[in-house]
Amino acid sequence: MNKKATIYEVAKKAKVSLATVSRVLNNNKNVSIKTATKVKKAIKELNYIPNALARNLATNKGYQIALIVPEVSFSFISRVISGVVDVGLKNNYNVVLYSTNYGKDSVNKIINSIIESRIDGVIIINSEINTQAMAKLSKNDIPLTIIGTPVKGKIRSSVSVNYEKITYEVIRKYLQNNYYKIIFIDGEYNRFVATQILSGIKQAFLEDNTYFDGYLQVDESYSQSYLQIYDYLKHNKVDLIIGARDSLAIAALNAALDLNIVIAEDLDIIGYNNTKYSRMARPALSTIEVPKYDLGAKAAMQMVKMLRKEEIVVQNEVLDTYFVRRNSSKIEV
Amino acid sequence: MNKKATIYEVAKKAKVSLATVSRVLNNNKNVSIKTATKVKKAIKELNYIPNALARNLATNKGYQIALIVPEVSFSFISRVISGVVDVGLKNNYNVVLYSTNYGKDSVNKIINSIIESRIDGVIIINSEINTQAMAKLSKNDIPLTIIGTPVKGKIRSSVSVNYEKITYEVIRKYLQNNYYKIIFIDGEYNRFVATQILSGIKQAFLEDNTYFDGYLQVDESYSQSYLQIYDYLKHNKVDLIIGARDSLAIAALNAALDLNIVIAEDLDIIGYNNTKYSRMARPALSTIEVPKYDLGAKAAMQMVKMLRKEEIVVQNEVLDTYFVRRNSSKIEV
DNA sequence: TTGTAGGCGTTATCAG
DNA sequence: CTGATAACGCCTACAA
């Protein structure tokens, strides 16, 4: 079966024109049941499989969605990917995966490749995308949906989570309980989320007429961040640590443990994303739930919509998030 | 810029034939430098971007590699994906991601979609692929490389890790140290790896003329597996627990901790894969290092090779693995 | 070194 | 409801 049957051969075998075959292939109603079955029989017999390459050229569509993920594989990203792939596939779109791995101009390279591949739409996680790249996409009429950052603009939609709001609520509660020495531990990646969190913290402090000065940036590697936090905790009394990701919070957890600080008594610790490992930490980590899978799934849905309709659907979806208290914190939010 | 320039317009602008344009596009040497620059200039001016769809049809190649990952996102899979994507992209192949999410026949559906899409090659992780699907691929001359399972066959290669061997070595060492009550905690997924591990264990026991009866299968969910292990540990004295994945081992770790069992003294615990969270566990988890990224990268390299050469390259690469002792175990291997 | 012409396998637009 | 026939944009012998 080296040679694949073409639509012509099916037509010949069924004794109809190739146009008719094409019609039954595309479920066009204007075909009599009789000829349709005849054609289907021929398809079966010839083991005919349509050639997507040819269809793509004829329709000028590739039925592909590009998914661009940041270079670092945070644990929650795999869930997002699952969401995108599931929904994409279910709607007959293949998803092509790109990662922004090499240098700074990589996004531009990727965008070029996307345009050349005639990929129909692109979904990008946590916008490391620059305005230039976005302009290039829209110039080529390629719709874009961004996961993480709410954006406006035609041919552009987004699905995100409001880190700022939930953070504000959590911090406010802590301030009300007289937890004032609050530290926000941030890594190096994912600036966007960090900015939002920071903004939420500051807002709560502002409302309390106090000043936030607890920003602590650490290395991304576990061993380094652990050491830096350990060092900080050794010299400073802290009421609450909030880590930009669960893994950062766990580093803090371990550092505190090793300093014999009583967690949830002398010190509350909270992470973000409700990673599966937050439950495994000892004590189990309090965290902010983020609907990882849904971020991906909804993004893909938006994209499919944009791709299907002529009218451009601009949409900025904000998904729900909430605080999950476990054993690493005392205050109920 | 709604309308994209075609090769014809470039040709007209450069006052050459489209064949010549095609040649410079493909770096064909048979073009004089002079006309080449002329053509390049026209390309720049027209902002011409070749249409991959058309090229694909003409060459009957899609420059795409399919990557099929199992339904469950184990933490290590994202590293494997990174490896595949990096190497694929670097060699001008897009990687299309599929996941075996829906029901049992999903693999077959995916395979059909792959054939229809004229995807050049497929890489699959930890072979949940059935022989029927494999046959279908080779019937369509689509090369396959499997990550996890060594396989033979034309148009087929693999890259894997020898779980059996490393397991054998570890267990042997433990038996030599008179650790006889050994429990292997297995989940439900990834039967292939589990089988290999089990085989390694049995081999070591066989050599010791003893009988292994410590197989314990638990739920995949953390909370369930924790409970089941807790219950087991409560009623049984155990010397060594080996978990099929780090997360399973961590569940055991926590259960033992809660039963006041002294880890690395009364009980050794070991996981697999050297996940980043194994370092974060308290105590830090001993584990088997598996080159996750390289599994993906090498697989993509093999695939690219197969795709490039006419001669079929069959290769079964086995990557190195080793034991990493941390604080959850006492015995040095 | 360059140009001509046919082909890749579909879809889509007409007539009939 | 069905059948010709022209795109779709590029590649590639074959000629010149």
PDB file of N, CA, C and O in Angstrom, chain A residues 144-168:
ATOM      1  N   LEU A 144      -5.026  35.572  17.475  1.00  0.00           N
ATOM      2  CA  LEU A 144      -4.147  35.273  18.602  1.00  0.00           C
ATOM      3  C   LEU A 144      -4.963  35.231  19.872  1.00  0.00           C
ATOM      4  O   LEU A 144      -5.783  36.121  20.108  1.00  0.00           O
ATOM      5  N   THR A 145      -4.770  34.204  20.658  1.00  0.00           N
ATOM      6  CA  THR A 145      -5.350  34.302  21.993  1.00  0.00           C
ATOM      7  C   THR A 145      -4.256  34.065  23.016  1.00  0.00           C
ATOM      8  O   THR A 145      -3.413  33.187  22.874  1.00  0.00           O
ATOM      9  N   ILE A 146      -4.306  34.896  24.010  1.00  0.00           N
ATOM     10  CA  ILE A 146      -3.256  34.900  25.009  1.00  0.00           C
ATOM     11  C   ILE A 146      -3.768  34.301  26.303  1.00  0.00           C
ATOM     12  O   ILE A 146      -4.842  34.650  26.775  1.00  0.00           O
ATOM     13  N   ILE A 147      -2.997  33.379  26.824  1.00  0.00           N
ATOM     14  CA  ILE A 147      -3.359  32.804  28.111  1.00  0.00           C
ATOM     15  C   ILE A 147      -2.569  33.519  29.193  1.00  0.00           C
ATOM     16  O   ILE A 147      -1.345  33.493  29.186  1.00  0.00           O
ATOM     17  N   GLY A 148      -3.267  34.170  30.075  1.00  0.00           N
ATOM     18  CA  GLY A 148      -2.572  34.812  31.185  1.00  0.00           C
ATOM     19  C   GLY A 148      -2.728  36.308  31.236  1.00  0.00           C
ATOM     20  O   GLY A 148      -2.861  36.883  32.301  1.00  0.00           O
ATOM     21  N   THR A 149      -2.712  36.928  30.079  1.00  0.00           N
ATOM     22  CA  THR A 149      -2.801  38.378  30.051  1.00  0.00           C
ATOM     23  C   THR A 149      -4.082  38.817  29.355  1.00  0.00           C
ATOM     24  O   THR A 149      -4.304  38.437  28.211  1.00  0.00           O
ATOM     25  N   PRO A 150      -4.885  39.615  30.016  1.00  0.00           N
ATOM     26  CA  PRO A 150      -6.062  40.125  29.322  1.00  0.00           C
ATOM     27  C   PRO A 150      -5.602  41.129  28.282  1.00  0.00           C
ATOM     28  O   PRO A 150      -4.780  41.984  28.568  1.00  0.00           O
ATOM     29  N   VAL A 151      -6.083  40.985  27.069  1.00  0.00           N
ATOM     30  CA  VAL A 151      -5.702  41.939  26.033  1.00  0.00           C
ATOM     31  C   VAL A 151      -6.902  42.381  25.231  1.00  0.00           C
ATOM     32  O   VAL A 151      -7.907  41.706  25.163  1.00  0.00           O
ATOM     33  N   LYS A 152      -6.765  43.503  24.619  1.00  0.00           N
ATOM     34  CA  LYS A 152      -7.795  43.950  23.693  1.00  0.00           C
ATOM     35  C   LYS A 152      -7.197  43.974  22.303  1.00  0.00           C
ATOM     36  O   LYS A 152      -5.994  43.849  22.120  1.00  0.00           O
ATOM     37  N   GLY A 153      -8.074  44.187  21.334  1.00  0.00           N
ATOM     38  CA  GLY A 153      -7.594  44.281  19.967  1.00  0.00           C
ATOM     39  C   GLY A 153      -8.332  43.303  19.103  1.00  0.00           C
ATOM     40  O   GLY A 153      -8.768  42.260  19.558  1.00  0.00           O
ATOM     41  N   LYS A 154      -8.503  43.644  17.855  1.00  0.00           N
ATOM     42  CA  LYS A 154      -9.203  42.730  16.979  1.00  0.00           C
ATOM     43  C   LYS A 154      -8.327  41.524  16.693  1.00  0.00           C
ATOM     44  O   LYS A 154      -7.107  41.601  16.778  1.00  0.00           O
ATOM     45  N   ILE A 155      -8.979  40.458  16.305  1.00  0.00           N
ATOM     46  CA  ILE A 155      -8.286  39.198  16.064  1.00  0.00           C
ATOM     47  C   ILE A 155      -7.464  38.796  17.266  1.00  0.00           C
ATOM     48  O   ILE A 155      -6.372  38.258  17.146  1.00  0.00           O
ATOM     49  N   ARG A 156      -7.970  39.088  18.430  1.00  0.00           N
ATOM     50  CA  ARG A 156      -7.173  38.813  19.595  1.00  0.00           C
ATOM     51  C   ARG A 156      -8.109  38.571  20.772  1.00  0.00           C
ATOM     52  O   ARG A 156      -9.036  39.328  20.996  1.00  0.00           O
ATOM     53  N   SER A 157      -7.850  37.525  21.496  1.00  0.00           N
ATOM     54  CA  SER A 157      -8.679  37.292  22.666  1.00  0.00           C
ATOM     55  C   SER A 157      -7.795  36.775  23.781  1.00  0.00           C
ATOM     56  O   SER A 157      -6.600  36.600  23.603  1.00  0.00           O
ATOM     57  N   SER A 158      -8.369  36.525  24.913  1.00  0.00           N
ATOM     58  CA  SER A 158      -7.532  36.070  26.017  1.00  0.00           C
ATOM     59  C   SER A 158      -8.348  35.307  27.041  1.00  0.00           C
ATOM     60  O   SER A 158      -9.561  35.432  27.114  1.00  0.00           O
ATOM     61  N   VAL A 159      -7.660  34.501  27.780  1.00  0.00           N
ATOM     62  CA  VAL A 159      -8.272  33.881  28.940  1.00  0.00           C
ATOM     63  C   VAL A 159      -7.238  33.935  30.053  1.00  0.00           C
ATOM     64  O   VAL A 159      -6.086  33.593  29.863  1.00  0.00           O
ATOM     65  N   SER A 160      -7.673  34.397  31.188  1.00  0.00           N
ATOM     66  CA  SER A 160      -6.703  34.628  32.246  1.00  0.00           C
ATOM     67  C   SER A 160      -7.327  34.424  33.611  1.00  0.00           C
ATOM     68  O   SER A 160      -8.490  34.068  33.744  1.00  0.00           O
ATOM     69  N   VAL A 161      -6.522  34.629  34.590  1.00  0.00           N
ATOM     70  CA  VAL A 161      -6.923  34.483  35.972  1.00  0.00           C
ATOM     71  C   VAL A 161      -6.523  35.778  36.657  1.00  0.00           C
ATOM     72  O   VAL A 161      -5.488  36.350  36.350  1.00  0.00           O
ATOM     73  N   ASN A 162      -7.360  36.240  37.547  1.00  0.00           N
ATOM     74  CA  ASN A 162      -7.039  37.501  38.183  1.00  0.00           C
ATOM     75  C   ASN A 162      -6.196  37.300  39.445  1.00  0.00           C
ATOM     76  O   ASN A 162      -6.719  37.244  40.557  1.00  0.00           O
ATOM     77  N   TYR A 163      -4.907  37.205  39.229  1.00  0.00           N
ATOM     78  CA  TYR A 163      -4.001  37.011  40.364  1.00  0.00           C
ATOM     79  C   TYR A 163      -4.058  38.198  41.325  1.00  0.00           C
ATOM     80  O   TYR A 163      -3.921  38.047  42.521  1.00  0.00           O
ATOM     81  N   GLU A 164      -4.248  39.347  40.757  1.00  0.00           N
ATOM     82  CA  GLU A 164      -4.235  40.558  41.578  1.00  0.00           C
ATOM     83  C   GLU A 164      -5.356  40.539  42.609  1.00  0.00           C
ATOM     84  O   GLU A 164      -5.132  40.781  43.789  1.00  0.00           O
ATOM     85  N   LYS A 165      -6.519  40.207  42.156  1.00  0.00           N
ATOM     86  CA  LYS A 165      -7.689  40.256  43.034  1.00  0.00           C
ATOM     87  C   LYS A 165      -7.569  39.243  44.166  1.00  0.00           C
ATOM     88  O   LYS A 165      -7.754  39.583  45.338  1.00  0.00           O
ATOM     89  N   ILE A 166      -7.275  38.012  43.827  1.00  0.00           N
ATOM     90  CA  ILE A 166      -7.207  36.986  44.871  1.00  0.00           C
ATOM     91  C   ILE A 166      -6.094  37.319  45.863  1.00  0.00           C
ATOM     92  O   ILE A 166      -6.229  37.114  47.068  1.00  0.00           O
ATOM     93  N   THR A 167      -5.005  37.828  45.326  1.00  0.00           N
ATOM     94  CA  THR A 167      -3.900  38.186  46.203  1.00  0.00           C
ATOM     95  C   THR A 167      -4.318  39.299  47.166  1.00  0.00           C
ATOM     96  O   THR A 167      -4.057  39.241  48.370  1.00  0.00           O
ATOM     97  N   TYR A 168      -4.978  40.271  46.598  1.00  0.00           N
ATOM     98  CA  TYR A 168      -5.483  41.378  47.422  1.00  0.00           C
ATOM     99  C   TYR A 168      -6.340  40.852  48.564  1.00  0.00           C
ATOM    100  O   TYR A 168      -6.175  41.228  49.724  1.00  0.00           O
TER     101      TYR A 168
END
